[in-house]
CSV table of C-alpha atoms and ligand atoms in Angstrom, one decimal:
chain,number,residue,atom,x,y,z
Y,30,MET,CA,18.4,-20.5,-39.5
Y,31,GLY,CA,21.9,-20.5,-39.2
Y,32,LEU,CA,21.5,-24.3,-39.1
Y,33,LYS,CA,24.4,-25.9,-41.3
Y,34,ASP,CA,22.1,-27.9,-44.3
Y,35,VAL,CA,18.8,-25.8,-44.0
Y,36,ARG,CA,18.3,-23.1,-46.9
Y,37,VAL,CA,16.1,-20.5,-46.4
Y,38,LEU,CA,13.6,-20.2,-49.2
Y,39,GLN,CA,11.7,-17.0,-48.8
Y,40,TYR,CA,10.8,-14.8,-46.0
Y,41,GLU,CA,7.2,-13.3,-46.1
Y,42,ARG,CA,5.4,-10.5,-44.3
Y,43,ARG,CA,2.0,-11.7,-43.8
Y,44,GLY,CA,0.0,-8.6,-41.8
Y,45,PRO,CA,1.3,-8.2,-38.4
Y,46,ASP,CA,3.2,-11.6,-38.9
Y,47,VAL,CA,6.7,-12.7,-40.4
Y,48,GLU,CA,7.1,-16.2,-42.3
Y,49,LEU,CA,10.4,-17.7,-42.7
Y,50,MET,CA,10.3,-20.7,-45.3
Y,51,VAL,CA,12.7,-23.4,-45.6
Y,52,GLU,CA,14.1,-26.4,-46.2
Y,53,GLN,CA,16.5,-29.2,-45.7
Y,54,VAL,CA,19.6,-29.6,-48.7
Y,55,VAL,CA,19.0,-33.4,-48.5
Y,56,GLU,CA,21.3,-35.7,-50.9
Y,57,ASP,CA,21.7,-39.2,-51.4
Y,58,VAL,CA,18.7,-40.7,-49.1
Y,59,ARG,CA,18.7,-44.2,-48.7
Y,60,CYS,CA,15.3,-46.5,-47.7
Y,61,PRO,CA,15.3,-47.3,-43.8
Y,62,GLY,CA,14.3,-50.6,-44.7
Y,63,CYS,CA,16.0,-51.8,-48.2
Y,64,GLY,CA,19.0,-49.3,-48.0
Y,65,GLY,CA,18.4,-48.8,-51.5
Y,66,PRO,CA,17.8,-44.5,-52.9
Y,67,ALA,CA,14.9,-42.9,-51.7
Y,68,GLN,CA,12.7,-40.7,-54.2
Y,69,VAL,CA,11.0,-37.5,-53.3
Y,70,LYS,CA,7.5,-37.7,-53.2
Y,71,GLU,CA,6.1,-34.6,-51.8
Y,72,ARG,CA,6.7,-31.5,-50.5
Y,73,PRO,CA,4.5,-30.6,-47.9
Y,74,VAL,CA,5.0,-27.6,-46.0
Y,75,VAL,CA,4.1,-27.3,-42.0
Y,76,ARG,CA,3.9,-24.5,-40.2
Y,77,TYR,CA,5.9,-23.8,-36.3
Y,78,VAL,CA,5.6,-21.1,-34.1
Y,79,ASP,CA,9.1,-19.5,-34.1
Y,80,LEU,CA,10.7,-17.2,-31.9
Y,81,PRO,CA,9.7,-13.5,-32.5
Y,82,VAL,CA,11.6,-11.0,-33.6
Y,83,TYR,CA,11.1,-7.2,-32.7
Y,84,GLY,CA,8.2,-8.4,-31.1
Y,85,ALA,CA,6.5,-9.3,-34.1
Y,86,PRO,CA,5.1,-13.1,-34.1
Y,87,MET,CA,7.0,-15.3,-36.1
Y,88,ARG,CA,5.7,-18.8,-38.2
Y,89,LEU,CA,8.5,-21.2,-39.8
Y,90,ALA,CA,7.0,-22.6,-42.6
Y,91,TRP,CA,9.5,-25.7,-43.2
Y,92,ARG,CA,9.0,-27.1,-46.4
Y,93,LYS,CA,9.5,-30.9,-45.7
Y,94,HIS,CA,10.4,-33.9,-47.9
Y,95,ARG,CA,8.5,-36.6,-48.2
Y,96,MET,CA,9.9,-39.9,-49.5
Y,97,ARG,CA,9.3,-43.2,-51.1
Y,98,CYS,CA,11.3,-46.2,-51.8
Y,99,PRO,CA,11.1,-47.2,-55.5
Y,100,GLN,CA,12.0,-50.8,-54.5
Y,101,PRO,CA,9.4,-53.4,-55.8
Y,102,GLY,CA,8.4,-55.3,-52.7
Y,103,CYS,CA,9.8,-53.4,-50.0
Y,104,PRO,CA,7.7,-53.1,-46.8
Y,105,VAL,CA,8.6,-49.2,-46.2
Y,106,ARG,CA,6.0,-46.9,-48.5
Y,107,SER,CA,6.8,-43.2,-47.3
Y,108,TRP,CA,8.6,-41.1,-44.8
Y,109,VAL,CA,8.8,-37.7,-43.9
Y,110,LEU,CA,12.7,-36.3,-43.3
Y,111,SER,CA,12.4,-35.3,-39.9
Y,112,ASP,CA,15.6,-32.8,-38.1
Y,113,HIS,CA,15.3,-32.2,-34.7
Y,114,ARG,CA,17.2,-28.8,-34.8
Y,115,ILE,CA,14.7,-27.4,-36.8
Y,116,ALA,CA,11.5,-28.8,-34.4
Y,117,ALA,CA,10.6,-32.3,-32.6
Y,118,LYS,CA,8.7,-34.6,-33.4
Y,119,ASN,CA,4.7,-34.3,-32.5
Y,120,CYS,CA,6.1,-30.5,-31.4
Y,121,LEU,CA,4.2,-27.4,-32.9
Y,122,LEU,CA,6.7,-24.7,-31.6
Y,123,THR,CA,11.0,-24.6,-33.3
Y,124,THR,CA,13.2,-25.8,-31.4
Y,125,ARG,CA,14.7,-22.4,-30.7
Y,126,ALA,CA,11.0,-21.4,-29.8
Y,127,ALA,CA,10.9,-24.0,-27.6
Y,128,LYS,CA,13.6,-23.7,-25.4
Y,129,TRP,CA,12.9,-20.0,-24.8
Y,130,ALA,CA,9.2,-21.0,-23.9
Y,131,THR,CA,10.8,-23.9,-21.4
Y,132,VAL,CA,13.1,-20.7,-19.5
Y,133,GLN,CA,10.4,-18.6,-20.0
Y,134,VAL,CA,7.7,-20.5,-18.0
Y,135,GLY,CA,10.8,-22.0,-15.6
Y,136,THR,CA,11.8,-18.8,-14.5
Y,137,GLY,CA,8.0,-17.6,-13.1
Y,138,ARG,CA,6.0,-16.4,-16.0
Y,139,THR,CA,2.8,-17.3,-16.6
Y,140,VAL,CA,2.2,-20.0,-19.8
Y,141,SER,CA,-0.5,-17.6,-21.1
Y,142,GLU,CA,1.8,-14.6,-20.9
Y,143,VAL,CA,4.3,-16.7,-23.2
Y,144,ALA,CA,1.7,-18.0,-25.2
Y,145,SER,CA,0.3,-14.3,-26.2
Y,146,GLU,CA,4.0,-13.4,-27.1
Y,147,LEU,CA,4.3,-16.0,-29.8
Y,148,ASP,CA,0.6,-15.5,-30.8
Y,149,CYS,CA,-0.3,-19.2,-30.2
Y,150,ASP,CA,-2.3,-21.7,-28.0
Y,151,TRP,CA,-1.7,-21.8,-24.5
Y,152,HIS,CA,-1.4,-26.3,-24.8
Y,153,THR,CA,1.1,-25.3,-28.0
Y,154,VAL,CA,3.4,-23.4,-25.2
Y,155,ASN,CA,2.3,-25.9,-22.4
Y,156,ASP,CA,3.0,-29.6,-24.0
Y,157,ALA,CA,6.4,-27.7,-25.8
Y,158,VAL,CA,7.1,-26.9,-21.9
Y,159,THR,CA,6.6,-30.1,-20.1
Y,160,THR,CA,8.6,-32.1,-23.0
Y,161,TYR,CA,11.8,-29.8,-23.0
Y,162,GLY,CA,11.2,-29.7,-19.0
Y,163,ARG,CA,10.7,-33.3,-19.0
Y,164,ALA,CA,14.0,-33.7,-20.6
Y,165,LEU,CA,16.1,-31.2,-19.2
Y,166,LEU,CA,15.5,-32.9,-15.4
Y,167,ALA,CA,16.7,-35.9,-16.8
Y,168,ALA,CA,19.6,-34.9,-18.2
Y,169,ASP,CA,20.7,-32.6,-15.5
Y,170,ARG,CA,22.3,-35.1,-13.2
Y,171,LYS,CA,24.2,-32.6,-11.1
Y,172,ARG,CA,21.7,-31.3,-10.0
Y,173,LEU,CA,21.0,-32.9,-6.2
Y,174,ASN,CA,24.5,-33.4,-5.8
Y,175,ARG,CA,25.1,-31.9,-2.6
Y,176,THR,CA,22.2,-32.7,-0.8
Y,177,SER,CA,22.6,-33.9,2.8
Y,178,ALA,CA,19.1,-32.5,4.7
Y,179,ILE,CA,16.2,-33.3,3.0
Y,180,GLY,CA,12.5,-32.4,4.6
Y,181,LEU,CA,9.2,-34.1,3.4
Y,182,ASP,CA,5.8,-31.6,3.1
Y,183,GLU,CA,2.9,-32.7,2.3
Y,184,THR,CA,1.3,-30.4,-0.8
Y,185,ALA,CA,-2.5,-30.4,-2.0
Y,186,PHE,CA,-2.8,-31.0,-5.5
Y,187,VAL,CA,-6.5,-29.9,-7.0
Y,188,LYS,CA,-7.0,-31.4,-10.5
Y,189,ALA,CA,-8.7,-29.3,-13.2
Y,190,GLY,CA,-12.4,-30.8,-14.0
Y,191,ALA,CA,-13.6,-34.0,-12.5
Y,192,ARG,CA,-15.1,-31.1,-9.8
Y,193,ASN,CA,-11.9,-30.2,-8.7
Y,194,ARG,CA,-11.1,-33.2,-6.9
Y,195,LYS,CA,-8.4,-32.7,-4.0
Y,196,ASP,CA,-5.1,-35.1,-4.1
Y,197,TYR,CA,-2.4,-34.9,-2.5
Y,198,ALA,CA,1.3,-34.9,-3.1
Y,199,THR,CA,4.8,-35.0,-1.0
Y,200,THR,CA,7.3,-32.4,-1.6
Y,201,VAL,CA,10.8,-33.7,-0.8
Y,202,ALA,CA,13.4,-30.2,-0.7
Y,203,ASP,CA,16.9,-30.0,-0.1
Y,204,VAL,CA,16.0,-27.6,2.4
Y,205,ASP,CA,20.0,-26.8,2.9
Y,206,ASN,CA,20.5,-25.8,-0.6
Y,207,HIS,CA,16.5,-24.4,-1.4
Y,208,GLN,CA,15.8,-26.7,-3.8
Y,209,ILE,CA,12.6,-29.0,-4.5
Y,210,ILE,CA,14.2,-32.3,-5.2
Y,211,ASP,CA,11.1,-33.7,-6.5
Y,212,ILE,CA,7.4,-34.2,-6.3
Y,213,LEU,CA,5.7,-37.7,-5.4
Y,214,PRO,CA,2.0,-38.2,-6.2
Y,215,SER,CA,1.4,-39.5,-2.6
Y,216,ARG,CA,1.6,-38.4,0.8
Y,217,ASP,CA,1.1,-42.2,2.0
Y,218,TYR,CA,4.3,-43.5,4.0
Y,219,ALA,CA,4.8,-46.3,1.9
Y,220,GLU,CA,5.5,-44.7,-1.6
Y,221,VAL,CA,7.3,-41.9,0.2
Y,222,ALA,CA,9.9,-44.6,1.3
Y,223,ALA,CA,9.8,-46.4,-1.7
Y,224,TRP,CA,10.6,-43.5,-3.5
Y,225,ILE,CA,14.0,-43.1,-0.8
Y,226,ASP,CA,14.6,-46.5,-0.7
Y,227,LYS,CA,15.6,-46.4,-4.7
Y,228,GLN,CA,17.7,-43.4,-4.4
Y,229,PRO,CA,21.1,-44.1,-5.2
Y,230,PRO,CA,23.4,-45.4,-1.9
Y,231,ALA,CA,25.6,-42.7,-2.1
Y,232,TRP,CA,23.0,-40.2,-1.9
Y,233,LYS,CA,21.2,-41.7,0.8
Y,234,GLY,CA,24.2,-42.1,2.6
Y,235,ARG,CA,25.0,-38.1,2.4
Y,236,ILE,CA,21.4,-37.7,4.3
Y,237,ARG,CA,22.0,-36.0,7.6
Y,238,PHE,CA,19.3,-34.7,8.5
Y,239,GLY,CA,15.4,-35.4,7.6
Y,240,ALA,CA,13.3,-32.1,8.8
Y,241,LEU,CA,9.0,-33.1,8.8
Y,242,ASP,CA,5.9,-31.1,10.0
Y,243,MET,CA,4.7,-33.2,12.6
Y,244,SER,CA,3.7,-36.0,10.8
Y,245,ASP,CA,3.6,-39.3,11.8
Y,246,ALA,CA,4.2,-41.4,8.2
Y,247,TYR,CA,7.2,-39.1,7.2
Y,248,ALA,CA,9.1,-39.8,10.8
Y,249,ALA,CA,8.1,-43.5,9.6
Y,250,VAL,CA,9.8,-43.0,6.4
Y,251,TYR,CA,12.6,-41.6,7.9
Y,252,SER,CA,13.0,-44.3,10.3
Y,253,VAL,CA,12.4,-46.8,8.2
Y,254,VAL,CA,15.2,-45.9,4.8
Y,255,LEU,CA,17.0,-43.3,6.5
Y,256,PRO,CA,17.7,-44.7,10.0
Y,257,ASN,CA,21.0,-42.7,10.3
Y,258,ALA,CA,19.0,-39.3,9.7
Y,259,ALA,CA,18.4,-37.3,12.5
Y,260,GLN,CA,15.0,-36.1,12.4
Y,261,VAL,CA,13.7,-32.7,12.7
Y,262,VAL,CA,10.8,-30.9,13.0
Y,263,ASP,CA,10.8,-27.8,11.0
Y,264,PRO,CA,10.5,-24.7,12.9
Y,265,PHE,CA,7.8,-23.3,10.8
Y,266,HIS,CA,5.6,-25.8,11.4
Y,267,ALA,CA,6.0,-25.3,14.2
Y,268,VAL,CA,5.2,-22.0,15.3
Y,269,ALA,CA,2.4,-22.3,12.2
Y,270,LEU,CA,0.6,-25.2,15.1
Y,271,ALA,CA,1.5,-22.4,18.3
Y,272,ASN,CA,0.3,-20.2,16.0
Y,273,ARG,CA,-3.3,-22.4,15.4
Y,274,CYS,CA,-3.4,-23.0,19.1
Y,275,LEU,CA,-3.8,-19.1,20.0
Y,276,ASP,CA,-6.3,-18.5,16.9
Y,277,ASP,CA,-8.4,-22.0,18.8
Y,278,VAL,CA,-8.5,-20.0,21.7
Y,279,ARG,CA,-9.2,-16.3,20.8
Y,280,ARG,CA,-11.8,-17.8,18.9
Y,281,ARG,CA,-13.3,-19.8,21.8
Y,282,VAL,CA,-13.2,-17.0,24.4
Y,283,GLN,CA,-14.7,-15.0,21.5
Y,284,ASN,CA,-17.8,-16.9,21.2
Y,285,GLU,CA,-17.6,-17.3,25.4
Y,286,GLN,CA,-17.8,-13.6,26.1
Y,287,LEU,CA,-19.8,-12.5,23.2
Y,288,GLY,CA,-22.2,-15.8,22.6
Y,289,HIS,CA,-21.3,-14.8,18.5
Y,290,ARG,CA,-18.2,-15.6,16.4
Y,291,GLY,CA,-16.0,-12.4,15.9
Y,292,ARG,CA,-17.2,-9.3,14.3
Y,293,ARG,CA,-15.4,-6.2,13.4
Y,294,ASP,CA,-15.6,-4.1,16.5
Y,295,ASP,CA,-14.8,-6.8,18.8
Y,296,PRO,CA,-11.7,-6.5,20.8
Y,297,LEU,CA,-10.5,-9.7,20.2
Y,298,PHE,CA,-11.8,-9.5,16.3
Y,299,GLN,CA,-9.2,-6.9,16.3
Y,300,VAL,CA,-6.3,-7.9,18.0
Y,301,ARG,CA,-6.3,-11.4,15.7
Y,302,ARG,CA,-3.8,-9.8,13.6
Y,303,LEU,CA,-1.3,-8.2,16.4
Y,304,LEU,CA,-1.5,-11.9,18.0
Y,305,VAL,CA,0.5,-13.8,14.9
Y,306,ARG,CA,3.1,-10.5,14.6
Y,307,GLY,CA,6.1,-11.6,16.3
Y,308,GLU,CA,6.5,-9.4,20.0
Y,309,GLU,CA,9.8,-8.1,18.6
Y,310,ARG,CA,8.2,-6.9,15.5
Y,311,LEU,CA,5.4,-5.0,17.1
Y,312,GLY,CA,5.8,-1.5,18.0
Y,313,PRO,CA,5.2,0.4,21.1
Y,314,GLU,CA,2.0,1.5,20.2
Y,315,ALA,CA,1.2,-2.0,18.7
Y,316,ALA,CA,2.1,-3.4,21.6
Y,317,GLY,CA,0.3,-1.4,23.7
Y,318,ARG,CA,-3.2,-2.0,21.6
Y,319,LEU,CA,-2.6,-5.5,22.6
Y,320,VAL,CA,-2.6,-5.2,26.2
Y,321,SER,CA,-5.2,-2.6,25.7
Y,322,LEU,CA,-7.8,-5.1,23.5
Y,323,LEU,CA,-6.5,-8.1,25.3
Y,324,GLU,CA,-7.8,-6.5,28.7
Y,325,LEU,CA,-11.5,-5.6,26.9
Y,326,GLY,CA,-12.0,-9.3,25.6
Y,327,ASP,CA,-10.1,-12.0,27.1
Y,328,PRO,CA,-10.9,-11.5,31.5
Y,329,GLY,CA,-9.6,-14.8,31.8
Y,330,ALA,CA,-6.7,-14.2,30.2
Y,331,GLU,CA,-6.2,-17.4,28.1
Y,332,VAL,CA,-5.5,-15.8,25.4
Y,333,ALA,CA,-3.0,-13.6,26.6
Y,334,ILE,CA,-1.3,-17.4,28.1
Y,335,ALA,CA,-1.7,-18.8,24.7
Y,336,TYR,CA,0.3,-15.7,22.8
Y,337,ARG,CA,3.2,-16.2,25.9
Y,338,VAL,CA,3.2,-19.5,25.5
Y,339,LYS,CA,3.4,-19.2,21.2
Y,340,GLU,CA,7.1,-16.4,22.1
Y,341,ARG,CA,8.1,-19.0,24.5
Y,342,LEU,CA,8.3,-21.5,21.6
Y,343,ARG,CA,9.9,-18.3,18.6
Y,344,ASP,CA,12.4,-18.0,22.2
Y,345,PHE,CA,13.0,-21.8,22.0
Y,346,TYR,CA,14.1,-20.8,18.3
Y,347,ALA,CA,15.8,-18.2,19.1
Y,348,THR,CA,18.3,-19.3,22.0
Y,349,ALA,CA,21.8,-20.4,20.2
Y,350,ASP,CA,22.6,-22.5,22.8
Y,351,PRO,CA,21.2,-26.1,22.3
Y,352,ASP,CA,21.5,-27.4,26.7
Y,353,GLU,CA,19.6,-23.5,27.4
Y,354,ALA,CA,17.0,-24.0,24.2
Y,355,ARG,CA,15.9,-27.5,25.3
Y,356,THR,CA,15.5,-26.4,29.2
Y,357,LEU,CA,13.1,-24.0,27.5
Y,358,LEU,CA,11.3,-26.5,25.9
Y,359,GLU,CA,11.3,-28.5,29.1
Y,360,GLU,CA,9.7,-25.9,31.1
Y,361,LEU,CA,7.5,-24.9,28.2
Y,362,LYS,CA,6.1,-28.2,28.2
Y,363,ARG,CA,5.7,-28.5,31.6
Y,364,HIS,CA,3.6,-25.3,31.4
Y,365,CYS,CA,1.5,-26.1,28.8
Y,366,LEU,CA,0.5,-30.0,30.4
Y,367,LYS,CA,-0.7,-28.2,34.0
Y,368,ARG,CA,-4.7,-29.0,34.8
Y,369,ALA,CA,-5.2,-25.6,35.3
Y,370,MET,CA,-4.6,-24.7,31.5
Y,371,PRO,CA,-7.1,-23.7,28.4
Y,372,PRO,CA,-8.0,-27.5,26.5
Y,373,GLU,CA,-6.1,-26.1,23.7
Y,374,ILE,CA,-2.8,-25.6,24.9
Y,375,GLN,CA,-2.7,-28.3,26.8
Y,376,LYS,CA,-3.1,-30.6,23.1
Y,377,LEU,CA,0.0,-28.0,22.1
Y,378,GLY,CA,1.7,-30.1,25.6
Y,379,ARG,CA,1.1,-33.1,24.5
Y,380,THR,CA,2.1,-32.5,21.4
Y,381,ILE,CA,5.3,-30.9,22.5
Y,382,ARG,CA,6.0,-33.6,24.5
Y,383,LYS,CA,5.3,-36.6,21.7
Y,384,TRP,CA,8.1,-34.8,19.4
Y,385,PHE,CA,10.2,-33.2,22.1
Y,386,ASP,CA,13.6,-34.6,20.7
Y,387,LYS,CA,13.2,-34.2,17.0
Y,388,LEU,CA,12.1,-30.7,18.3
Y,389,CYS,CA,15.4,-30.3,20.1
Y,390,ASN,CA,17.4,-31.4,17.3
Y,391,TYR,CA,16.5,-28.0,15.9
Y,392,HIS,CA,19.4,-27.1,17.5
Y,393,LEU,CA,22.2,-29.4,16.7
Y,394,ALA,CA,21.5,-29.7,13.0
Y,395,LYS,CA,20.5,-26.1,12.4
Y,396,VAL,CA,19.4,-27.3,9.0
Y,397,THR,CA,16.1,-25.4,8.6
Y,398,ASN,CA,18.0,-22.5,9.8
Y,399,GLY,CA,16.8,-19.2,7.9
Y,400,PRO,CA,16.0,-20.7,4.1
Y,401,THR,CA,13.0,-22.7,6.0
Y,402,GLU,CA,10.6,-19.7,5.5
Y,403,ALA,CA,11.8,-18.5,2.1
Y,404,LEU,CA,11.8,-22.4,1.1
Y,405,ASN,CA,8.3,-22.2,2.5
Y,406,ASN,CA,7.4,-19.7,0.4
Y,407,LEU,CA,8.2,-21.1,-2.5
Y,408,VAL,CA,6.2,-24.3,-1.8
Y,409,LYS,CA,3.4,-22.4,-1.7
Y,410,ARG,CA,3.8,-20.6,-5.1
Y,411,ILE,CA,4.1,-24.0,-6.3
Y,412,LYS,CA,1.1,-24.6,-4.8
Y,413,ARG,CA,-0.9,-22.3,-5.8
Y,414,ILE,CA,0.7,-23.5,-9.7
Y,415,GLY,CA,-1.0,-27.2,-8.6
Y,416,PHE,CA,-4.1,-25.5,-8.8
Y,417,GLY,CA,-6.1,-26.4,-12.9
Y,418,PHE,CA,-3.3,-29.1,-13.8
Y,419,ARG,CA,-5.2,-32.1,-15.6
Y,420,ASN,CA,-2.2,-34.1,-15.2
Y,421,PHE,CA,0.2,-34.8,-12.2
Y,422,GLU,CA,3.4,-34.8,-14.4
Y,423,ASN,CA,2.6,-31.5,-16.2
Y,424,TYR,CA,2.5,-30.3,-12.3
Y,425,ARG,CA,5.5,-32.0,-11.4
Y,426,ILE,CA,7.7,-30.7,-14.2
Y,427,ARG,CA,6.7,-27.0,-13.6
Y,428,ALA,CA,7.5,-27.0,-10.2
Y,429,LEU,CA,10.7,-28.4,-10.6
Y,430,LEU,CA,11.6,-25.9,-13.0
Y,431,TYR,CA,10.8,-22.8,-10.9
Y,432,ALA,CA,11.9,-24.5,-7.6
Y,433,GLY,CA,14.1,-27.2,-8.5
Y,434,LYS,CA,17.0,-25.3,-9.7
Y,435,PRO,CA,17.8,-26.5,-12.5
Y,436,ASN,CA,20.6,-26.3,-14.7
Y,437,TRP,CA,19.6,-24.1,-17.6
Y,438,ARG,CA,22.8,-24.5,-19.2
Y,439,VAL,CA,22.1,-27.7,-20.1
Y,440,LEU,CA,18.6,-27.3,-22.1
Y,441,GLY,CA,21.5,-25.8,-24.8
Y,442,SER,CA,22.4,-28.9,-25.5
Y,443,ILE,CA,18.9,-31.2,-25.1
Y,444,VAL,CA,17.7,-32.6,-27.9
Y,445,VAL,CA,14.4,-34.3,-28.6
Y,446,ARG,CA,13.7,-35.8,-31.6
C,28,ZN,ZN1,13.2,-50.1,-49.8
C-alpha cells in the first residue's frame, strides 16, 4: 500500500481476481469516552474495490479492529478503528480507487465504463465520484478567481423515474475562461438572483459583462444584482432565433404551397439543411442548388427573405467596427418591421427592437466571441448527461467535474473521513 502503519498480511489470487489483505498497526488505543486503555474485541474483514492491477480487478480486504472499553460504567461500548487513507467511511472503494474513478468520470468516461473496469456496481462508482467530486469542488478555491464575464443559460434536467419529470436548471458559466461555474436548481428570477447576490463582493465586483439568451428573467437578474455589468445577448442564441424564424417561414410556405408537411421530394424539404448553413460555407454547387430549390418551392420569395435576414444578422456579428455594426442592425431591424414582411420576420424584428442595445453590446464586450459555440457544445454535453439522474446534486457535481475545470491536482490532498 505504501502507507505508514499499514501492513500487508497476504496477497492472494482468486480466479481472475487479486485480493490484498491489510491491517493497521495499532498500539495504545484509547477509549474515546473515558480515555482509558482499550481492548481488541473483534477483527472483522471488510472488502473494498481497489485499483485494477495489470487489468485484473483487485479487492482490498481490510482486517479491521473493533475495540471495546473494559472500564466499568463507561458509556462507550465498542467502535471500529478507521483510516481515511485506506478507505473513507461509507465508501466501498478504497481511497486511491475512489480518486482514480473521480478523475476518470470527471474527464469524460461514463460511470458504467469505470464500473466495468473495476468490476463493481454502477452505484458504487457513482457514490464515490459524487463524494470525492463534492470534496474537490469545495476545496478548489482558486477555480473561480479569474471570472470577468458570466453567462446565464437555461438547462433542462430530466429526473429518472417519476414519469421523467422535467425540471429546469440555470447554468452559470464563465464565458471568457470557458468553464461552468455552477448549476442552480431553478430558472426563476428570485433564486438565480439570490445565488449571485451571496457570492463574495470581490467576485461580483470583477464581473464586467453578463451574457444572456433573450430572457426577461435573466436580464432582470443582472439589472438588480449586477447593475454595473453590461448585458450582452449571446450571439449563439440570437443566430439560433433567426434560424428558427427562417424555419417557421419555410414550414408555413411549404404548407401553403403543397398542403402538407415536408416530404422527401418537396423542394422546401430538400433545401432545409442548406438554409441553416452559413452562406460562406456553401460551395458554388450548393449555392446553385439553394437558389434553384427556392425558385421551385418559394414563389413569393418569403423563405429567401428570411434566409437573407439570418445571413444579415450573421454579418452583424462578423462586422468588426461597433458603429458600423450598430448601423447594420438598425437597418436590419427596420427591414424586418416593414408591414409587407411575413409575420414571422416582423416578430423577429420586434425581438431585435426590444434587445437592440444588448445585441449591440456584443461589439463593446466581445466576451462571447469564439468560445461561445464551444461553450454551448459543452453545455449540450452536460444536458445529455443530465438525463437519468435521480437527484439534482449528483447531476450538478458530475457536470462541474466535467465542465467546471477543477484543479485535479487538489484531489491528491483531499481527505474524506
Ligand atoms: Zn471508556
